[in-house]
PDB file of C-alpha atoms in Angstrom:
ATOM      1  CA  UNK A 127      18.162  32.185 -46.864  1.00 52.00           C
ATOM      2  CA  UNK A 128      14.413  32.199 -47.221  1.00 57.00           C
ATOM      3  CA  UNK A 129      12.021  29.527 -48.393  1.00 60.00           C
ATOM      4  CA  UNK A 130       9.000  30.624 -50.394  1.00 61.00           C
ATOM      5  CA  UNK A 131       5.607  29.903 -48.891  1.00 59.00           C
ATOM      6  CA  UNK A 132       3.165  29.000 -51.627  1.00 65.00           C
ATOM      7  CA  UNK A 133      -0.588  28.678 -51.554  1.00 67.00           C
ATOM      8  CA  UNK A 134      -2.933  26.921 -53.958  1.00 67.00           C
ATOM      9  CA  UNK A 135      -6.152  28.688 -54.781  1.00 69.00           C
ATOM     10  CA  UNK A 136      -9.355  26.941 -55.836  1.00 65.00           C
ATOM     11  CA  UNK A 137      -8.856  27.202 -59.650  1.00 70.00           C
ATOM     12  CA  UNK A 138      -5.570  25.231 -59.787  1.00 65.00           C
ATOM     13  CA  UNK A 139      -3.164  28.228 -59.723  1.00 71.00           C
ATOM     14  CA  UNK A 140      -0.327  28.438 -57.218  1.00 66.00           C
ATOM     15  CA  UNK A 141       0.823  31.770 -55.863  1.00 68.00           C
ATOM     16  CA  UNK A 142       3.641  32.777 -53.550  1.00 66.00           C
ATOM     17  CA  UNK A 143       2.261  34.336 -50.401  1.00 64.00           C
ATOM     18  CA  UNK A 144       5.346  35.039 -48.377  1.00 64.00           C
ATOM     19  CA  UNK A 145       8.625  33.567 -47.298  1.00 59.00           C
ATOM     20  CA  UNK A 146       9.787  31.783 -44.208  1.00 56.00           C
ATOM     21  CA  UNK A 147      13.206  32.689 -42.924  1.00 58.00           C
ATOM     22  CA  UNK A 148      15.430  29.668 -42.208  1.00 56.00           C
ATOM     23  CA  UNK A 149      16.713  31.105 -38.966  1.00 60.00           C
ATOM     24  CA  UNK A 150      13.254  31.757 -37.485  1.00 63.00           C
ATOM     25  CA  UNK A 151      12.218  29.546 -34.635  1.00 67.00           C
ATOM     26  CA  UNK A 152       8.737  29.156 -33.275  1.00 67.00           C
ATOM     27  CA  UNK A 153       7.934  30.996 -30.067  1.00 69.00           C
ATOM     28  CA  UNK A 154       7.912  28.777 -26.986  1.00 74.00           C
ATOM     29  CA  UNK A 155       4.476  27.845 -25.779  1.00 72.00           C
ATOM     30  CA  UNK A 156       3.379  27.144 -22.261  1.00 72.00           C
ATOM     31  CA  UNK A 157       0.724  24.502 -21.893  1.00 71.00           C
ATOM     32  CA  UNK A 158      -1.252  24.401 -18.666  1.00 66.00           C
ATOM     33  CA  UNK A 159      -3.303  21.314 -17.972  1.00 61.00           C
ATOM     34  CA  UNK A 160      -5.725  21.489 -15.106  1.00 60.00           C
ATOM     35  CA  UNK A 161      -6.216  17.992 -13.799  1.00 51.00           C
ATOM     36  CA  UNK A 162      -8.074  17.364 -10.598  1.00 52.00           C
ATOM     37  CA  UNK A 163      -5.930  15.770  -7.961  1.00 55.00           C
ATOM     38  CA  UNK A 164      -6.818  12.258  -6.926  1.00 52.00           C
ATOM     39  CA  UNK A 165      -9.907  12.166  -4.837  1.00 54.00           C
ATOM     40  CA  UNK A 166      -8.539  12.294  -1.333  1.00 54.00           C
ATOM     41  CA  UNK A 167     -10.768  10.303   0.916  1.00 64.00           C
ATOM     42  CA  UNK A 168     -11.603  11.442   4.399  1.00 68.00           C
ATOM     43  CA  UNK A 169     -10.867   9.237   7.370  1.00 67.00           C
ATOM     44  CA  UNK A 170     -13.203   7.106   9.390  1.00 75.00           C
ATOM     45  CA  UNK A 171     -14.285   8.282  12.765  1.00 80.00           C
ATOM     46  CA  UNK A 172     -11.425   8.049  15.252  1.00 82.00           C
ATOM     47  CA  UNK A 173     -13.715   6.398  17.784  1.00 86.00           C
ATOM     48  CA  UNK A 174     -13.728   3.256  15.633  1.00 86.00           C
ATOM     49  CA  UNK A 175      -9.953   2.992  16.008  1.00 87.00           C
ATOM     50  CA  UNK A 176     -10.146   3.493  19.784  1.00 87.00           C
ATOM     51  CA  UNK A 177     -12.849   0.818  20.126  1.00 87.00           C
ATOM     52  CA  UNK A 178     -10.873  -1.584  17.962  1.00 87.00           C
ATOM     53  CA  UNK A 179      -7.781  -0.864  20.036  1.00 85.00           C
ATOM     54  CA  UNK A 180      -9.613  -1.572  23.296  1.00 86.00           C
ATOM     55  CA  UNK A 181     -11.615  -4.643  22.294  1.00 86.00           C
ATOM     56  CA  UNK A 182      -9.945  -6.194  19.217  1.00 84.00           C
ATOM     57  CA  UNK A 183      -6.241  -5.609  19.659  1.00 81.00           C
ATOM     58  CA  UNK A 184      -4.907  -8.922  18.378  1.00 81.00           C
ATOM     59  CA  UNK A 185      -1.106  -8.800  18.118  1.00 82.00           C
ATOM     60  CA  UNK A 186      -1.215  -5.007  18.426  1.00 86.00           C
ATOM     61  CA  UNK A 187      -2.683  -4.548  14.935  1.00 88.00           C
ATOM     62  CA  UNK A 188      -5.438  -2.228  16.124  1.00 89.00           C
ATOM     63  CA  UNK A 189      -2.956  -0.177  18.150  1.00 90.00           C
ATOM     64  CA  UNK A 190      -0.820   0.253  15.022  1.00 91.00           C
ATOM     65  CA  UNK A 191      -3.956   1.209  13.092  1.00 90.00           C
ATOM     66  CA  UNK A 192      -4.705   3.872  15.714  1.00 91.00           C
ATOM     67  CA  UNK A 193      -1.184   5.285  15.379  1.00 92.00           C
ATOM     68  CA  UNK A 194      -1.501   5.349  11.575  1.00 91.00           C
ATOM     69  CA  UNK A 195      -4.878   7.070  11.868  1.00 91.00           C
ATOM     70  CA  UNK A 196      -3.371   9.799  14.063  1.00 90.00           C
ATOM     71  CA  UNK A 197      -0.462  10.266  11.631  1.00 90.00           C
ATOM     72  CA  UNK A 198      -2.840  10.483   8.668  1.00 89.00           C
ATOM     73  CA  UNK A 199      -4.994  13.035  10.491  1.00 88.00           C
ATOM     74  CA  UNK A 200      -1.896  15.190  10.953  1.00 88.00           C
ATOM     75  CA  UNK A 201      -1.062  14.915   7.249  1.00 86.00           C
ATOM     76  CA  UNK A 202      -4.644  15.785   6.300  1.00 86.00           C
ATOM     77  CA  UNK A 203      -4.624  18.907   8.472  1.00 85.00           C
ATOM     78  CA  UNK A 204      -1.416  20.126   6.804  1.00 85.00           C
ATOM     79  CA  UNK A 205      -3.272  20.173   3.476  1.00 79.00           C
ATOM     80  CA  UNK A 206      -1.820  20.423  -0.003  1.00 76.00           C
ATOM     81  CA  UNK A 207      -0.099  17.371  -1.439  1.00 78.00           C
ATOM     82  CA  UNK A 208      -0.138  15.711   1.978  1.00 79.00           C
ATOM     83  CA  UNK A 209      -3.838  14.965   1.640  1.00 78.00           C
ATOM     84  CA  UNK A 210      -3.291  12.342  -1.042  1.00 78.00           C
ATOM     85  CA  UNK A 211      -0.632  10.750   1.148  1.00 83.00           C
ATOM     86  CA  UNK A 212      -3.031  10.804   4.073  1.00 85.00           C
ATOM     87  CA  UNK A 213      -5.623   8.862   2.106  1.00 84.00           C
ATOM     88  CA  UNK A 214      -3.079   6.095   1.471  1.00 87.00           C
ATOM     89  CA  UNK A 215      -2.178   5.963   5.165  1.00 89.00           C
ATOM     90  CA  UNK A 216      -5.873   5.806   6.089  1.00 89.00           C
ATOM     91  CA  UNK A 217      -6.381   2.935   3.673  1.00 90.00           C
ATOM     92  CA  UNK A 218      -3.562   1.022   5.384  1.00 92.00           C
ATOM     93  CA  UNK A 219      -4.970   1.903   8.824  1.00 91.00           C
ATOM     94  CA  UNK A 220      -8.383   0.524   7.826  1.00 91.00           C
ATOM     95  CA  UNK A 221      -6.778  -2.700   6.629  1.00 92.00           C
ATOM     96  CA  UNK A 222      -4.848  -3.094   9.870  1.00 91.00           C
ATOM     97  CA  UNK A 223      -7.954  -2.344  11.965  1.00 91.00           C
ATOM     98  CA  UNK A 224      -9.949  -4.964  10.063  1.00 92.00           C
ATOM     99  CA  UNK A 225      -7.119  -7.497  10.359  1.00 92.00           C
ATOM    100  CA  UNK A 226      -6.938  -6.904  14.120  1.00 91.00           C
ATOM    101  CA  UNK A 227     -10.697  -7.361  14.499  1.00 91.00           C
ATOM    102  CA  UNK A 228     -10.774 -10.509  12.361  1.00 93.00           C
ATOM    103  CA  UNK A 229      -7.823 -12.065  14.209  1.00 92.00           C
ATOM    104  CA  UNK A 230      -9.426 -11.229  17.553  1.00 92.00           C
ATOM    105  CA  UNK A 231     -12.741 -12.791  16.548  1.00 93.00           C
ATOM    106  CA  UNK A 232     -11.006 -15.951  15.322  1.00 94.00           C
ATOM    107  CA  UNK A 233      -8.989 -16.103  18.548  1.00 92.00           C
ATOM    108  CA  UNK A 234     -12.136 -15.625  20.622  1.00 93.00           C
ATOM    109  CA  UNK A 235     -13.903 -18.473  18.793  1.00 96.00           C
ATOM    110  CA  UNK A 236     -10.913 -20.784  19.274  1.00 96.00           C
ATOM    111  CA  UNK A 237     -10.755 -19.789  22.945  1.00 95.00           C
ATOM    112  CA  UNK A 238     -14.439 -20.566  23.464  1.00 96.00           C
ATOM    113  CA  UNK A 239     -14.039 -23.971  21.807  1.00 96.00           C
ATOM    114  CA  UNK A 240     -11.052 -24.782  24.004  1.00 96.00           C
ATOM    115  CA  UNK A 241     -12.906 -23.564  27.101  1.00 95.00           C
ATOM    116  CA  UNK A 242     -15.964 -25.706  26.330  1.00 94.00           C
ATOM    117  CA  UNK A 243     -13.791 -28.776  25.763  1.00 94.00           C
ATOM    118  CA  UNK A 244     -11.872 -28.114  28.955  1.00 94.00           C
ATOM    119  CA  UNK A 245     -15.095 -27.799  30.952  1.00 93.00           C
ATOM    120  CA  UNK A 246     -16.340 -31.079  29.457  1.00 91.00           C
ATOM    121  CA  UNK A 247     -13.137 -32.842  30.519  1.00 91.00           C
ATOM    122  CA  UNK A 248     -13.346 -31.302  33.998  1.00 90.00           C
ATOM    123  CA  UNK A 249     -16.981 -32.379  34.237  1.00 88.00           C
ATOM    124  CA  UNK A 250     -16.102 -35.963  33.290  1.00 85.00           C
ATOM    125  CA  UNK A 251     -13.258 -36.022  35.817  1.00 86.00           C
ATOM    126  CA  UNK A 252     -15.581 -34.609  38.488  1.00 87.00           C
ATOM    127  CA  UNK A 253     -18.232 -37.220  37.820  1.00 84.00           C
ATOM    128  CA  UNK A 254     -15.632 -39.999  37.913  1.00 82.00           C
ATOM    129  CA  UNK A 255     -14.201 -38.663  41.164  1.00 84.00           C
ATOM    130  CA  UNK A 256     -17.559 -38.352  42.919  1.00 86.00           C
ATOM    131  CA  UNK A 257     -19.463 -41.342  41.447  1.00 80.00           C
ATOM    132  CA  UNK A 258     -17.167 -43.871  39.787  1.00 70.00           C
ATOM    133  CA  UNK A 259     -19.949 -46.426  39.422  1.00 75.00           C
ATOM    134  CA  UNK A 260     -21.845 -44.231  36.942  1.00 70.00           C
ATOM    135  CA  UNK A 261     -19.417 -45.255  34.209  1.00 66.00           C
ATOM    136  CA  UNK A 262     -19.833 -49.012  34.478  1.00 65.00           C
ATOM    137  CA  UNK A 263     -19.594 -51.122  31.387  1.00 57.00           C
ATOM    138  CA  UNK A 264     -22.843 -52.866  32.424  1.00 54.00           C
TER     139      UNK A 264
END
């Protein structure tokens, strides 16, 4: 069974151009879309992770960040689809490194405050022990 294919020309007349067979199917098409992969970011310098691990290792966060950095470097060197995964691991490593440094700084400040207060108490006790008359009510 065929269906006529008609075409209208510019002066209002309609003419039959050809016919379309009912059993015809369109040829399969292959569509290729070239999309750039997500911008894979490169890691920070590994020395930053070592320094954070040595000096700011609060609760082991910087040590975990160093381990994640090494794992992400291995993924990056493998190439291919692993590079986008490596950028996610590096992002998490940066967050852990920053958290370790911030926690260490807060802990250091609290430690200094406690140390200063302790030295003030020791100083007062020392003065009372050596010269009790210096704290007269008079």
